[in-house]
CSV table of C-alpha atoms and ligand atoms in Angstrom, one decimal:
chain,number,residue,atom,x,y,z
A,122,MET,CA,17.7,-2.6,27.3
A,123,ARG,CA,14.3,0.5,27.2
A,124,THR,CA,11.2,1.0,26.2
A,125,PRO,CA,11.5,4.2,23.8
A,126,THR,CA,8.9,7.5,24.2
A,127,THR,CA,10.4,9.1,21.2
A,128,GLU,CA,8.7,10.9,18.4
A,129,ALA,CA,8.4,7.6,17.1
A,130,GLY,CA,6.3,5.9,19.5
A,131,PRO,CA,6.5,2.0,19.9
A,132,ALA,CA,6.4,-0.4,16.9
A,133,ARG,CA,2.9,-1.5,16.0
A,134,GLY,CA,1.7,-4.1,17.9
A,135,GLN,CA,4.1,-4.1,20.8
A,136,THR,CA,6.3,-1.5,22.9
A,137,PRO,CA,9.4,-2.5,21.2
A,138,ARG,CA,11.7,-4.6,23.9
A,139,LEU,CA,15.3,-4.0,21.3
A,140,ASP,CA,18.3,-5.7,22.1
A,141,GLY,CA,21.3,-3.3,22.1
A,142,LYS,CA,22.0,-3.9,18.6
A,143,LEU,CA,18.4,-3.5,17.3
A,144,GLU,CA,18.3,-0.6,19.2
A,145,THR,CA,21.7,1.2,17.2
A,146,ILE,CA,20.0,0.4,14.5
A,147,ARG,CA,16.9,2.2,15.8
A,148,ALA,CA,19.3,5.6,17.2
A,149,THR,CA,20.7,5.8,14.2
A,150,LEU,CA,18.1,5.6,11.9
A,151,LEU,CA,16.0,8.2,14.9
A,152,ARG,CA,19.2,10.9,14.5
A,153,ARG,CA,19.6,11.2,11.0
A,154,ASN,CA,16.1,10.4,9.2
A,155,PRO,CA,14.6,13.7,12.1
A,156,GLY,CA,10.9,14.8,12.4
A,157,GLU,CA,10.1,11.3,10.2
A,158,GLU,CA,7.3,9.8,12.5
A,159,GLU,CA,5.9,7.6,9.9
A,160,PHE,CA,9.3,6.2,8.7
A,161,HIS,CA,10.2,5.7,12.2
A,162,GLN,CA,7.0,3.8,12.5
A,163,ALA,CA,7.4,1.2,9.8
A,164,VAL,CA,11.2,0.8,10.6
A,165,ASP,CA,10.2,0.4,14.0
A,166,ASP,CA,7.3,-2.3,13.2
A,167,VAL,CA,10.4,-4.5,12.0
A,168,LEU,CA,12.4,-4.5,13.8
A,169,ALA,CA,10.7,-5.2,17.1
A,170,THR,CA,10.4,-8.1,15.3
A,171,VAL,CA,13.3,-9.3,13.2
A,172,GLY,CA,15.3,-9.9,16.3
A,173,PRO,CA,15.0,-13.8,16.9
A,174,VAL,CA,16.7,-13.4,12.9
A,175,ALA,CA,19.1,-12.0,13.8
A,176,ALA,CA,20.3,-14.4,16.8
A,177,ARG,CA,20.4,-17.9,13.6
A,178,ARG,CA,21.7,-15.9,11.2
A,179,PRO,CA,25.1,-13.9,12.6
A,180,GLU,CA,26.4,-13.3,8.5
A,181,TYR,CA,23.6,-11.2,8.4
A,182,ALA,CA,25.1,-8.9,11.1
A,183,GLU,CA,28.0,-9.2,10.0
A,184,ALA,CA,26.9,-7.6,6.4
A,185,LYS,CA,25.0,-4.3,8.4
A,186,LEU,CA,21.9,-6.1,6.7
A,187,LEU,CA,19.4,-4.0,9.0
A,188,GLU,CA,20.8,-0.9,8.7
A,189,ARG,CA,21.8,-0.9,5.0
A,190,ILE,CA,17.7,-2.3,4.3
A,191,CYS,CA,16.6,0.9,6.7
A,192,GLU,CA,18.7,3.2,3.9
A,193,PRO,CA,17.3,4.2,0.9
A,194,GLU,CA,19.5,3.1,-2.5
A,195,ARG,CA,18.9,6.7,-3.7
A,196,GLN,CA,16.2,9.6,-2.9
A,197,ILE,CA,15.0,11.7,-5.3
A,198,ILE,CA,13.3,14.8,-4.7
A,199,PHE,CA,12.2,17.8,-7.4
A,200,ARG,CA,10.7,20.7,-8.6
A,201,VAL,CA,7.2,20.2,-10.1
A,202,PRO,CA,6.3,23.7,-12.3
A,203,TRP,CA,3.0,23.6,-14.1
A,204,THR,CA,0.4,26.8,-14.8
A,205,ASP,CA,-3.8,26.5,-13.9
A,206,ASP,CA,-6.3,27.2,-15.9
A,207,ARG,CA,-6.1,31.0,-15.3
A,208,GLY,CA,-2.2,31.2,-15.8
A,209,GLU,CA,-1.0,31.4,-12.7
A,210,VAL,CA,1.9,29.7,-11.4
A,211,HIS,CA,2.1,26.8,-9.1
A,212,ILE,CA,5.7,24.5,-7.5
A,213,ASN,CA,5.2,21.6,-6.5
A,214,ARG,CA,7.8,18.6,-4.7
A,215,GLY,CA,7.9,15.5,-6.5
A,216,TYR,CA,9.9,12.7,-5.3
A,217,ARG,CA,10.7,9.4,-5.6
A,218,VAL,CA,12.5,7.0,-2.8
A,219,GLU,CA,14.9,4.5,-4.9
A,220,PHE,CA,14.7,1.9,-2.0
A,221,ASN,CA,15.9,-1.8,-2.7
A,222,SER,CA,16.6,-3.5,-6.5
A,223,ALA,CA,18.6,-6.7,-4.3
A,224,LEU,CA,15.4,-8.3,-5.7
A,225,GLY,CA,14.5,-6.8,-9.2
A,226,PRO,CA,13.7,-3.0,-10.4
A,227,TYR,CA,12.6,-0.5,-8.3
A,228,LYS,CA,8.4,-0.9,-8.1
A,229,GLY,CA,6.1,1.6,-6.1
A,230,GLY,CA,3.3,3.0,-6.9
A,231,LEU,CA,3.2,6.8,-6.9
A,232,ARG,CA,0.6,9.4,-4.7
A,233,PHE,CA,-0.2,12.1,-5.7
A,234,ASP,CA,-1.8,13.8,-2.3
A,235,ARG,CA,-1.5,17.0,-0.3
A,236,SER,CA,-0.1,15.2,2.7
A,237,VAL,CA,3.2,14.0,0.8
A,238,ASN,CA,6.3,14.8,2.4
A,239,ALA,CA,10.0,13.2,2.6
A,240,SER,CA,8.7,10.8,5.9
A,241,ILE,CA,5.7,9.7,3.9
A,242,MET,CA,7.2,8.3,0.7
A,243,LYS,CA,9.8,6.7,2.7
A,244,PHE,CA,7.5,4.9,4.5
A,245,LEU,CA,5.7,3.6,2.2
A,246,GLY,CA,8.8,2.3,0.2
A,247,PHE,CA,10.3,0.4,2.7
A,248,GLU,CA,7.1,-0.7,3.6
A,249,GLN,CA,7.2,-1.6,-0.1
A,250,VAL,CA,10.4,-3.6,0.0
A,251,PHE,CA,9.3,-6.4,2.1
A,252,LYS,CA,5.8,-6.2,0.4
A,253,ASN,CA,7.5,-7.0,-2.7
A,254,ALA,CA,9.4,-9.3,-1.5
A,255,LEU,CA,6.9,-11.5,-0.1
A,256,THR,CA,4.5,-11.5,-3.7
A,257,GLY,CA,7.3,-13.4,-5.2
A,258,MET,CA,7.6,-11.8,-7.7
A,259,PRO,CA,11.3,-10.5,-9.3
A,260,ILE,CA,10.8,-6.8,-8.2
A,261,GLY,CA,12.4,-4.7,-6.0
A,262,GLY,CA,10.6,-1.9,-3.7
A,263,ALA,CA,10.5,2.0,-4.3
A,264,LYS,CA,7.8,4.7,-3.8
A,265,GLY,CA,7.1,8.4,-5.4
A,266,GLY,CA,4.7,11.2,-5.8
A,267,ALA,CA,4.3,14.8,-5.2
A,268,ASP,CA,1.9,17.1,-2.6
A,269,PHE,CA,-0.6,18.1,-5.2
A,270,ASP,CA,-3.8,16.9,-5.2
A,271,PRO,CA,-6.0,16.7,-8.4
A,272,LYS,CA,-9.3,17.2,-6.3
A,273,GLY,CA,-11.2,19.5,-7.9
A,274,ARG,CA,-8.3,20.3,-10.3
A,275,SER,CA,-9.6,19.8,-14.3
A,276,ASP,CA,-8.5,17.4,-16.4
A,277,GLY,CA,-5.9,20.0,-17.9
A,278,GLU,CA,-3.9,21.3,-14.8
A,279,VAL,CA,-3.8,17.5,-14.0
A,280,MET,CA,-2.3,16.9,-17.7
A,281,ARG,CA,0.3,19.3,-17.3
A,282,PHE,CA,1.1,18.4,-14.5
A,283,CYS,CA,1.9,15.7,-14.8
A,284,GLN,CA,3.3,15.6,-18.3
A,285,SER,CA,5.9,18.4,-15.2
A,286,PHE,CA,6.2,16.0,-13.5
A,287,MET,CA,7.4,13.0,-16.0
A,288,THR,CA,9.8,15.6,-17.7
A,289,GLU,CA,11.6,15.2,-14.5
A,290,LEU,CA,11.7,11.5,-13.3
A,291,HIS,CA,11.9,10.4,-16.7
A,292,ARG,CA,15.2,10.2,-16.4
A,293,HIS,CA,14.9,7.3,-13.4
A,294,LEU,CA,13.1,5.3,-14.8
A,295,GLY,CA,13.1,2.2,-17.6
A,296,GLU,CA,11.8,-1.1,-17.7
A,297,HIS,CA,14.9,-2.9,-15.9
A,298,THR,CA,15.1,0.1,-13.8
A,299,ASP,CA,12.3,1.4,-11.9
A,300,VAL,CA,8.4,1.2,-13.3
A,301,PRO,CA,6.3,3.1,-11.2
A,302,ALA,CA,2.0,2.5,-10.6
A,303,GLY,CA,-0.4,4.3,-9.0
A,304,ASP,CA,-1.6,4.6,-5.8
A,305,ILE,CA,-3.9,7.7,-3.3
A,306,GLY,CA,-4.4,10.2,-5.9
A,307,VAL,CA,-3.1,8.6,-8.5
A,308,GLY,CA,-5.5,6.8,-10.9
A,309,GLN,CA,-5.8,5.5,-14.9
A,310,ARG,CA,-6.3,9.4,-15.4
A,311,GLU,CA,-2.7,10.4,-14.3
A,312,LEU,CA,-1.6,6.8,-15.4
A,313,GLY,CA,-2.3,7.7,-19.5
A,314,TYR,CA,-0.2,11.6,-18.9
A,315,LEU,CA,2.4,10.3,-17.4
A,316,PHE,CA,2.6,7.6,-19.8
A,317,GLY,CA,1.9,9.9,-22.8
A,318,GLN,CA,4.4,12.0,-22.0
A,319,TYR,CA,7.2,9.1,-20.9
A,320,LYS,CA,6.6,7.2,-24.5
A,321,ARG,CA,6.9,11.5,-26.3
A,322,ILE,CA,10.2,12.3,-23.9
A,323,THR,CA,12.5,8.7,-25.1
A,324,ASN,CA,10.1,8.2,-27.8
A,325,ARG,CA,9.8,4.3,-27.2
A,326,TYR,CA,6.3,2.8,-25.9
A,327,GLU,CA,8.0,1.0,-23.5
A,328,SER,CA,4.9,-0.5,-22.2
A,329,GLY,CA,6.4,-2.0,-19.1
A,330,VAL,CA,8.1,1.1,-17.8
A,331,LEU,CA,4.7,1.6,-15.7
A,332,THR,CA,2.0,-0.7,-14.2
A,333,GLY,CA,-1.6,0.3,-13.9
A,334,LYS,CA,-2.4,1.2,-17.5
A,335,GLY,CA,-5.6,0.9,-19.4
A,336,LEU,CA,-6.4,-1.9,-21.5
A,337,ALA,CA,-5.9,0.0,-24.1
A,338,TRP,CA,-2.8,0.5,-23.8
A,339,GLY,CA,-0.7,-2.4,-22.3
A,340,GLY,CA,-2.8,-2.6,-19.0
A,341,ALA,CA,-3.7,-5.9,-17.9
A,342,ARG,CA,-6.9,-7.7,-16.6
A,343,VAL,CA,-7.4,-7.8,-12.8
A,344,ARG,CA,-4.6,-5.5,-11.9
A,345,ARG,CA,-7.7,-2.5,-11.2
A,346,GLU,CA,-9.0,-5.1,-9.1
A,347,ALA,CA,-6.3,-6.8,-7.6
A,348,THR,CA,-5.5,-4.3,-4.2
A,349,GLY,CA,-9.2,-5.8,-2.4
A,350,TYR,CA,-9.4,-8.6,-3.8
A,351,GLY,CA,-6.6,-9.8,-3.0
A,352,CYS,CA,-7.1,-8.4,0.7
A,353,ALA,CA,-10.3,-9.6,0.8
A,354,TYR,CA,-8.2,-13.3,-0.2
A,355,PHE,CA,-5.9,-12.6,2.9
A,356,VAL,CA,-9.0,-12.1,4.8
A,357,ALA,CA,-10.6,-15.4,3.6
A,358,GLU,CA,-7.2,-17.8,4.0
A,359,MET,CA,-7.1,-16.3,7.7
A,360,LEU,CA,-10.6,-16.9,9.0
A,361,ALA,CA,-10.3,-20.2,6.7
A,362,ALA,CA,-7.3,-21.1,8.9
A,363,ARG,CA,-9.6,-20.8,11.9
A,364,GLY,CA,-12.3,-23.2,11.1
A,365,THR,CA,-14.5,-20.2,10.1
A,366,SER,CA,-15.2,-18.3,6.3
A,367,PHE,CA,-16.6,-14.9,5.3
A,368,ASP,CA,-20.2,-16.5,5.2
A,369,GLY,CA,-22.8,-13.9,7.4
A,370,ARG,CA,-20.6,-12.2,8.5
A,371,ASP,CA,-20.5,-8.4,9.1
A,372,VAL,CA,-18.1,-6.6,7.4
A,373,VAL,CA,-16.8,-2.7,7.4
A,374,VAL,CA,-14.4,-1.5,4.8
A,375,SER,CA,-12.8,2.4,5.7
A,376,GLY,CA,-12.6,4.5,2.0
A,377,ALA,CA,-14.2,4.6,-1.1
A,378,GLY,CA,-12.0,4.2,-3.0
A,379,ASN,CA,-10.4,1.9,-5.8
A,380,VAL,CA,-9.3,-0.5,-2.7
A,381,ALA,CA,-12.3,-0.2,-1.1
A,382,LEU,CA,-14.3,-0.2,-3.6
A,383,SER,CA,-13.0,-3.7,-4.3
A,384,ALA,CA,-12.4,-5.2,-1.0
A,385,ILE,CA,-16.1,-4.7,-0.5
A,386,GLU,CA,-17.1,-6.0,-4.1
A,387,LYS,CA,-15.0,-9.4,-3.4
A,388,ALA,CA,-16.2,-9.6,0.7
A,389,GLN,CA,-19.3,-9.7,-0.5
A,390,GLN,CA,-18.9,-12.1,-3.3
A,391,LEU,CA,-17.7,-14.5,-0.7
A,392,GLY,CA,-20.0,-14.6,1.7
A,393,GLY,CA,-19.1,-11.2,4.2
A,394,HIS,CA,-22.5,-8.7,4.5
A,395,VAL,CA,-20.3,-5.2,3.8
A,396,ILE,CA,-22.3,-2.7,5.7
A,397,ALA,CA,-20.7,0.4,6.0
A,398,CYS,CA,-17.9,2.4,4.3
A,399,SER,CA,-16.5,5.8,4.5
A,400,ASP,CA,-14.9,9.2,2.4
A,401,THR,CA,-13.4,12.3,3.8
A,402,SER,CA,-17.3,13.6,4.2
A,403,GLY,CA,-17.8,10.7,7.0
A,404,TYR,CA,-19.3,7.5,5.9
A,405,VAL,CA,-22.0,5.6,5.1
A,406,HIS,CA,-24.0,3.0,7.4
A,407,ASP,CA,-26.4,0.6,4.6
A,408,PRO,CA,-27.6,-2.3,7.1
A,409,ARG,CA,-28.8,-3.9,3.9
A,410,GLY,CA,-25.2,-4.1,2.4
A,411,LEU,CA,-23.9,-1.9,0.6
A,412,ASP,CA,-24.4,-1.5,-3.2
A,413,VAL,CA,-22.0,-1.8,-5.1
A,414,GLU,CA,-22.4,-0.8,-8.5
A,415,LEU,CA,-24.5,2.6,-7.0
A,416,LEU,CA,-21.5,3.1,-4.3
A,417,THR,CA,-19.1,2.5,-7.6
A,418,GLN,CA,-21.3,5.2,-10.0
A,419,VAL,CA,-21.7,8.0,-7.3
A,420,LYS,CA,-17.5,7.8,-6.1
A,421,GLU,CA,-16.0,7.1,-9.7
A,422,VAL,CA,-17.9,8.1,-12.3
A,423,GLU,CA,-19.5,11.2,-10.4
A,424,ARG,CA,-16.8,12.0,-7.9
A,425,ALA,CA,-19.5,13.0,-5.4
A,426,ASP,CA,-19.4,12.0,-1.8
A,427,LEU,CA,-21.5,9.1,0.5
A,428,ALA,CA,-24.7,12.0,0.9
A,429,GLU,CA,-25.0,10.9,-2.3
A,430,TYR,CA,-25.2,7.2,-1.9
A,431,ALA,CA,-27.1,7.6,1.0
A,432,ARG,CA,-30.0,10.2,0.0
A,433,ARG,CA,-30.2,7.7,-4.0
A,434,ARG,CA,-29.9,4.6,-1.2
A,435,GLY,CA,-32.7,5.2,0.4
A,436,ASP,CA,-33.7,2.8,3.1
A,437,GLY,CA,-32.4,2.9,5.4
A,438,ALA,CA,-28.9,4.1,4.7
A,439,ARG,CA,-27.6,6.0,7.3
A,440,HIS,CA,-24.6,9.2,6.1
A,441,VAL,CA,-22.8,10.6,9.1
A,442,ALA,CA,-21.1,13.7,8.6
A,443,GLY,CA,-17.4,14.0,9.5
A,444,GLY,CA,-17.5,10.6,11.6
A,445,SER,CA,-15.8,7.4,11.4
A,446,ALA,CA,-16.0,4.1,10.0
A,447,TRP,CA,-15.3,2.4,13.1
A,448,ALA,CA,-18.8,3.2,15.6
A,449,VAL,CA,-19.8,0.5,13.3
A,450,PRO,CA,-19.7,-3.2,15.0
A,451,CYS,CA,-18.2,-5.8,12.7
A,452,HIS,CA,-16.8,-9.3,12.4
A,453,VAL,CA,-14.1,-8.2,9.5
A,454,ALA,CA,-12.4,-4.4,9.4
A,455,LEU,CA,-11.5,-4.0,6.0
A,456,PRO,CA,-9.1,-0.8,6.6
A,457,CYS,CA,-8.9,1.0,3.2
A,458,ALA,CA,-8.0,4.5,3.0
A,459,THR,CA,-4.8,5.8,4.6
A,460,GLN,CA,-2.4,5.9,7.2
A,461,ASN,CA,-3.1,5.8,11.2
A,462,GLU,CA,-6.7,5.8,10.6
A,463,LEU,CA,-7.5,3.9,13.1
A,464,SER,CA,-6.3,4.5,16.7
A,465,GLY,CA,-6.2,2.4,19.5
A,466,ALA,CA,-9.5,3.4,20.8
A,467,ASP,CA,-11.6,2.1,17.6
A,468,ALA,CA,-9.7,-0.7,17.8
A,469,ARG,CA,-10.9,-1.2,21.5
A,470,ARG,CA,-14.6,-0.3,20.3
A,471,LEU,CA,-13.8,-2.8,17.3
A,472,VAL,CA,-12.9,-5.8,19.5
A,473,GLN,CA,-16.1,-5.2,22.5
A,474,GLY,CA,-18.2,-5.2,19.0
A,475,GLY,CA,-17.4,-8.6,18.6
A,476,VAL,CA,-14.3,-8.2,14.9
A,477,VAL,CA,-12.9,-11.5,14.3
A,478,ALA,CA,-10.3,-10.3,11.6
A,479,VAL,CA,-9.0,-7.1,10.2
A,480,ALA,CA,-6.8,-7.0,7.2
A,481,GLU,CA,-5.2,-4.2,6.2
A,482,GLY,CA,-5.8,-3.0,3.0
A,483,ALA,CA,-4.3,0.7,2.7
A,484,ASN,CA,-0.3,0.9,3.5
A,485,MET,CA,-0.1,1.2,8.0
A,486,PRO,CA,-3.6,2.5,8.7
A,487,CYS,CA,-3.8,0.3,12.2
A,488,THR,CA,-1.6,2.8,14.8
A,489,PRO,CA,0.6,0.3,16.6
A,490,ASP,CA,-2.2,1.0,19.7
A,491,ALA,CA,-4.5,-0.2,16.9
A,492,VAL,CA,-1.7,-3.5,15.8
A,493,ARG,CA,-1.4,-4.1,20.3
A,494,ALA,CA,-4.7,-4.3,21.3
A,495,PHE,CA,-6.2,-6.8,18.1
A,496,ARG,CA,-2.7,-9.1,19.2
A,497,ASP,CA,-3.9,-8.2,22.9
A,498,ALA,CA,-7.8,-9.3,22.2
A,499,GLY,CA,-6.1,-12.6,19.7
A,500,VAL,CA,-8.3,-11.4,17.1
A,501,ALA,CA,-6.2,-12.7,13.5
A,502,PHE,CA,-4.6,-9.3,12.1
A,503,GLY,CA,-2.8,-8.7,8.6
A,504,PRO,CA,-0.7,-6.7,7.8
A,505,GLY,CA,-1.1,-4.7,4.8
A,506,LYS,CA,2.6,-5.7,3.8
A,507,ALA,CA,1.0,-9.1,2.5
A,508,ALA,CA,-2.6,-8.1,3.2
A,509,ASN,CA,-2.6,-5.5,0.2
A,510,ALA,CA,0.4,-7.3,-2.0
A,511,GLY,CA,-2.3,-8.4,-3.7
A,512,GLY,CA,-1.6,-5.1,-6.2
A,513,VAL,CA,1.7,-5.0,-6.3
A,514,ALA,CA,1.5,-8.7,-7.3
A,515,THR,CA,-0.6,-8.2,-9.9
A,516,SER,CA,1.3,-5.1,-11.1
A,517,ALA,CA,4.4,-7.6,-11.3
A,518,LEU,CA,2.0,-10.3,-13.7
A,519,GLU,CA,1.5,-7.5,-16.0
A,520,MET,CA,4.9,-6.3,-16.7
A,521,GLN,CA,5.0,-10.4,-17.5
A,522,GLN,CA,2.1,-9.6,-20.1
A,523,ASN,CA,4.0,-7.1,-21.5
A,524,ALA,CA,7.1,-8.6,-22.3
A,525,SER,CA,5.9,-11.1,-23.6
A,526,ARG,CA,3.9,-8.5,-25.7
A,527,ASP,CA,0.6,-11.1,-24.2
A,528,SER,CA,-3.1,-10.3,-22.3
A,529,TRP,CA,-4.8,-12.9,-20.6
A,530,THR,CA,-8.1,-13.0,-19.6
A,531,PHE,CA,-9.8,-12.1,-16.3
A,532,GLU,CA,-10.0,-15.8,-15.2
A,533,HIS,CA,-6.6,-17.2,-15.4
A,534,THR,CA,-5.3,-13.6,-14.5
A,535,GLU,CA,-7.4,-13.9,-11.4
A,536,ARG,CA,-5.8,-17.4,-10.3
A,537,ARG,CA,-2.6,-16.7,-10.4
A,538,LEU,CA,-3.7,-13.9,-8.0
A,539,VAL,CA,-6.1,-16.2,-5.6
A,540,GLU,CA,-2.6,-18.7,-5.8
A,541,ILE,CA,-0.5,-15.5,-4.6
A,542,MET,CA,-2.4,-14.2,-1.7
A,543,ARG,CA,-2.7,-18.6,0.1
A,544,ASP,CA,1.1,-18.5,-0.4
A,545,ILE,CA,1.3,-15.1,1.0
A,546,HIS,CA,-0.9,-15.8,4.1
A,547,ALA,CA,1.1,-19.8,3.4
A,548,ALA,CA,4.1,-17.6,4.2
A,549,CYS,CA,3.1,-15.2,7.0
A,550,ARG,CA,1.9,-18.7,9.2
A,551,ASP,CA,4.9,-20.3,8.3
A,552,THR,CA,7.7,-18.2,9.5
A,553,ALA,CA,5.6,-16.7,13.0
A,554,ALA,CA,5.8,-20.4,13.6
A,555,GLU,CA,9.0,-20.6,13.4
A,556,TYR,CA,10.5,-17.5,14.7
A,557,GLY,CA,8.6,-18.8,17.9
A,558,ALA,CA,5.4,-15.9,17.0
A,559,PRO,CA,2.4,-17.9,16.0
A,560,GLY,CA,-0.7,-16.7,14.9
A,561,ASP,CA,1.3,-13.6,14.4
A,562,TYR,CA,1.3,-12.5,11.0
A,563,ALA,CA,2.9,-9.1,11.2
A,564,ALA,CA,6.2,-10.9,12.9
A,565,GLY,CA,5.9,-13.5,9.8
A,566,ALA,CA,5.4,-10.4,7.4
A,567,ASN,CA,8.4,-8.8,8.4
A,568,ILE,CA,10.5,-12.2,9.3
A,569,ALA,CA,10.0,-13.2,5.7
A,570,GLY,CA,9.9,-10.2,3.4
A,571,PHE,CA,13.3,-9.2,5.8
A,572,VAL,CA,14.8,-13.0,5.4
A,573,ARG,CA,14.1,-12.6,0.8
A,574,VAL,CA,15.8,-9.1,0.8
A,575,ALA,CA,18.7,-10.2,3.2
A,576,ASP,CA,19.5,-13.3,1.2
A,577,ALA,CA,20.2,-11.8,-2.5
A,578,MET,CA,21.3,-8.6,-0.6
A,579,LEU,CA,24.0,-11.1,1.1
A,580,ALA,CA,25.1,-12.6,-2.9
A,581,LEU,CA,25.3,-9.3,-4.7
A,582,GLY,CA,28.2,-8.5,-2.1
A,583,LEU,CA,28.5,-4.8,-0.9
A,584,ILE,CA,26.7,-2.7,-2.8
B,275,LIG,N1,0.7,1.9,-4.7
B,275,LIG,C1,0.1,0.0,-4.2
B,275,LIG,C2,0.9,-0.4,-3.2
B,275,LIG,O1,1.0,0.4,-2.6
B,275,LIG,C3,0.7,-0.5,-5.8
B,275,LIG,C4,2.3,-0.4,-6.1
B,275,LIG,C5,2.5,-1.3,-7.8
B,275,LIG,O2,1.7,-2.0,-7.9
B,275,LIG,O3,3.5,-1.2,-7.7
B,275,LIG,O4,1.3,-1.2,-3.1
């Protein structure tokens, strides 16, 4: 046994002291995926917690299930050429990592962001496999995207990019094969252009091939809000398990995109007092409580930054340029921006400030050091795989509605979301207790997700 000190760093929340077998799996993965730090980090997080399963289920080891789960079923990398408004040619790189289809068609979002590379795609695809399994819905795991940044691009440029991207990707998709959705940089505008091009090329109005669609063209109510709402509901469950609630608690949310805005709205409805959020310009501290309507107007409609929100809101609202929202003490912290945005130092500061619950609205926003600090301090920690699973779960509800050519009400769909988040919370809590890690939602999420996928893989044979 050794404490790994390679580029992957320690697993989230604990230094992985892996037994010989797990250590061999890890060493092989590092060798075969060199330099892919985010992917290593996501795998380490799982390897550090699934040891007790291996001991109980020897048939998993025999079938090399962990090794198979860590290897994507298929990885597609392609050229995306397009022209900007001045006629200049650009070349981007597109990806789709179809990670696992044991439970259903590949399912997961598309991210358009400058930071996109093979490591980020694989970490997100890997996380998605476990997350989707936790929802209890029949969906496999995938992720895709491109190193294209829609910010500052005209509608025409975004449309031409999306059309070029889909011209290649369409041959890999299908409602029973692979069903993308949005993620960072891919919202309803982008999904509309992607769906339009898919429809044109295939000559099929195949609504179930994408989720997160607009309501006018096959979308489902609550999908837009689902990730943020689900995250707030997950926190409510964690707080209730400790005999408390959101009531009167100060909440800080990082980010100001779709997930953050919905998390803020629902946290407020559940009684929380949300006092800060952030974007690439810095953060805004609004001690009276954030005005979601104004926030939505500034961020979604005007696509302006939080300095504009503070200027219009006045009366104590303060914009701190370049600062991190984690400087603001709170009881509940919801990182909803991007991976590795909340460091160990941030976590220790939050603990000192009295944080009692943290839930990841984004994928892997807390560094391993941060998760360790929360765990050591006894903070309730909801990992992204569980806490932000409401988005993809509602995507699966959208697929159900598309398949039956039905359209559910907001109330009905939100009730389903609440039930799903309750079930995910219970699965994480019960599994953690069953495997000797009571209160450790991260371990519970990894083990429960792993067992669901592993059992299906076993049943399907060596494929
Ligand atoms: N991108 C979202 C996630 O990280 C949603 C995926 C989906 O709805 O397919 O889970």
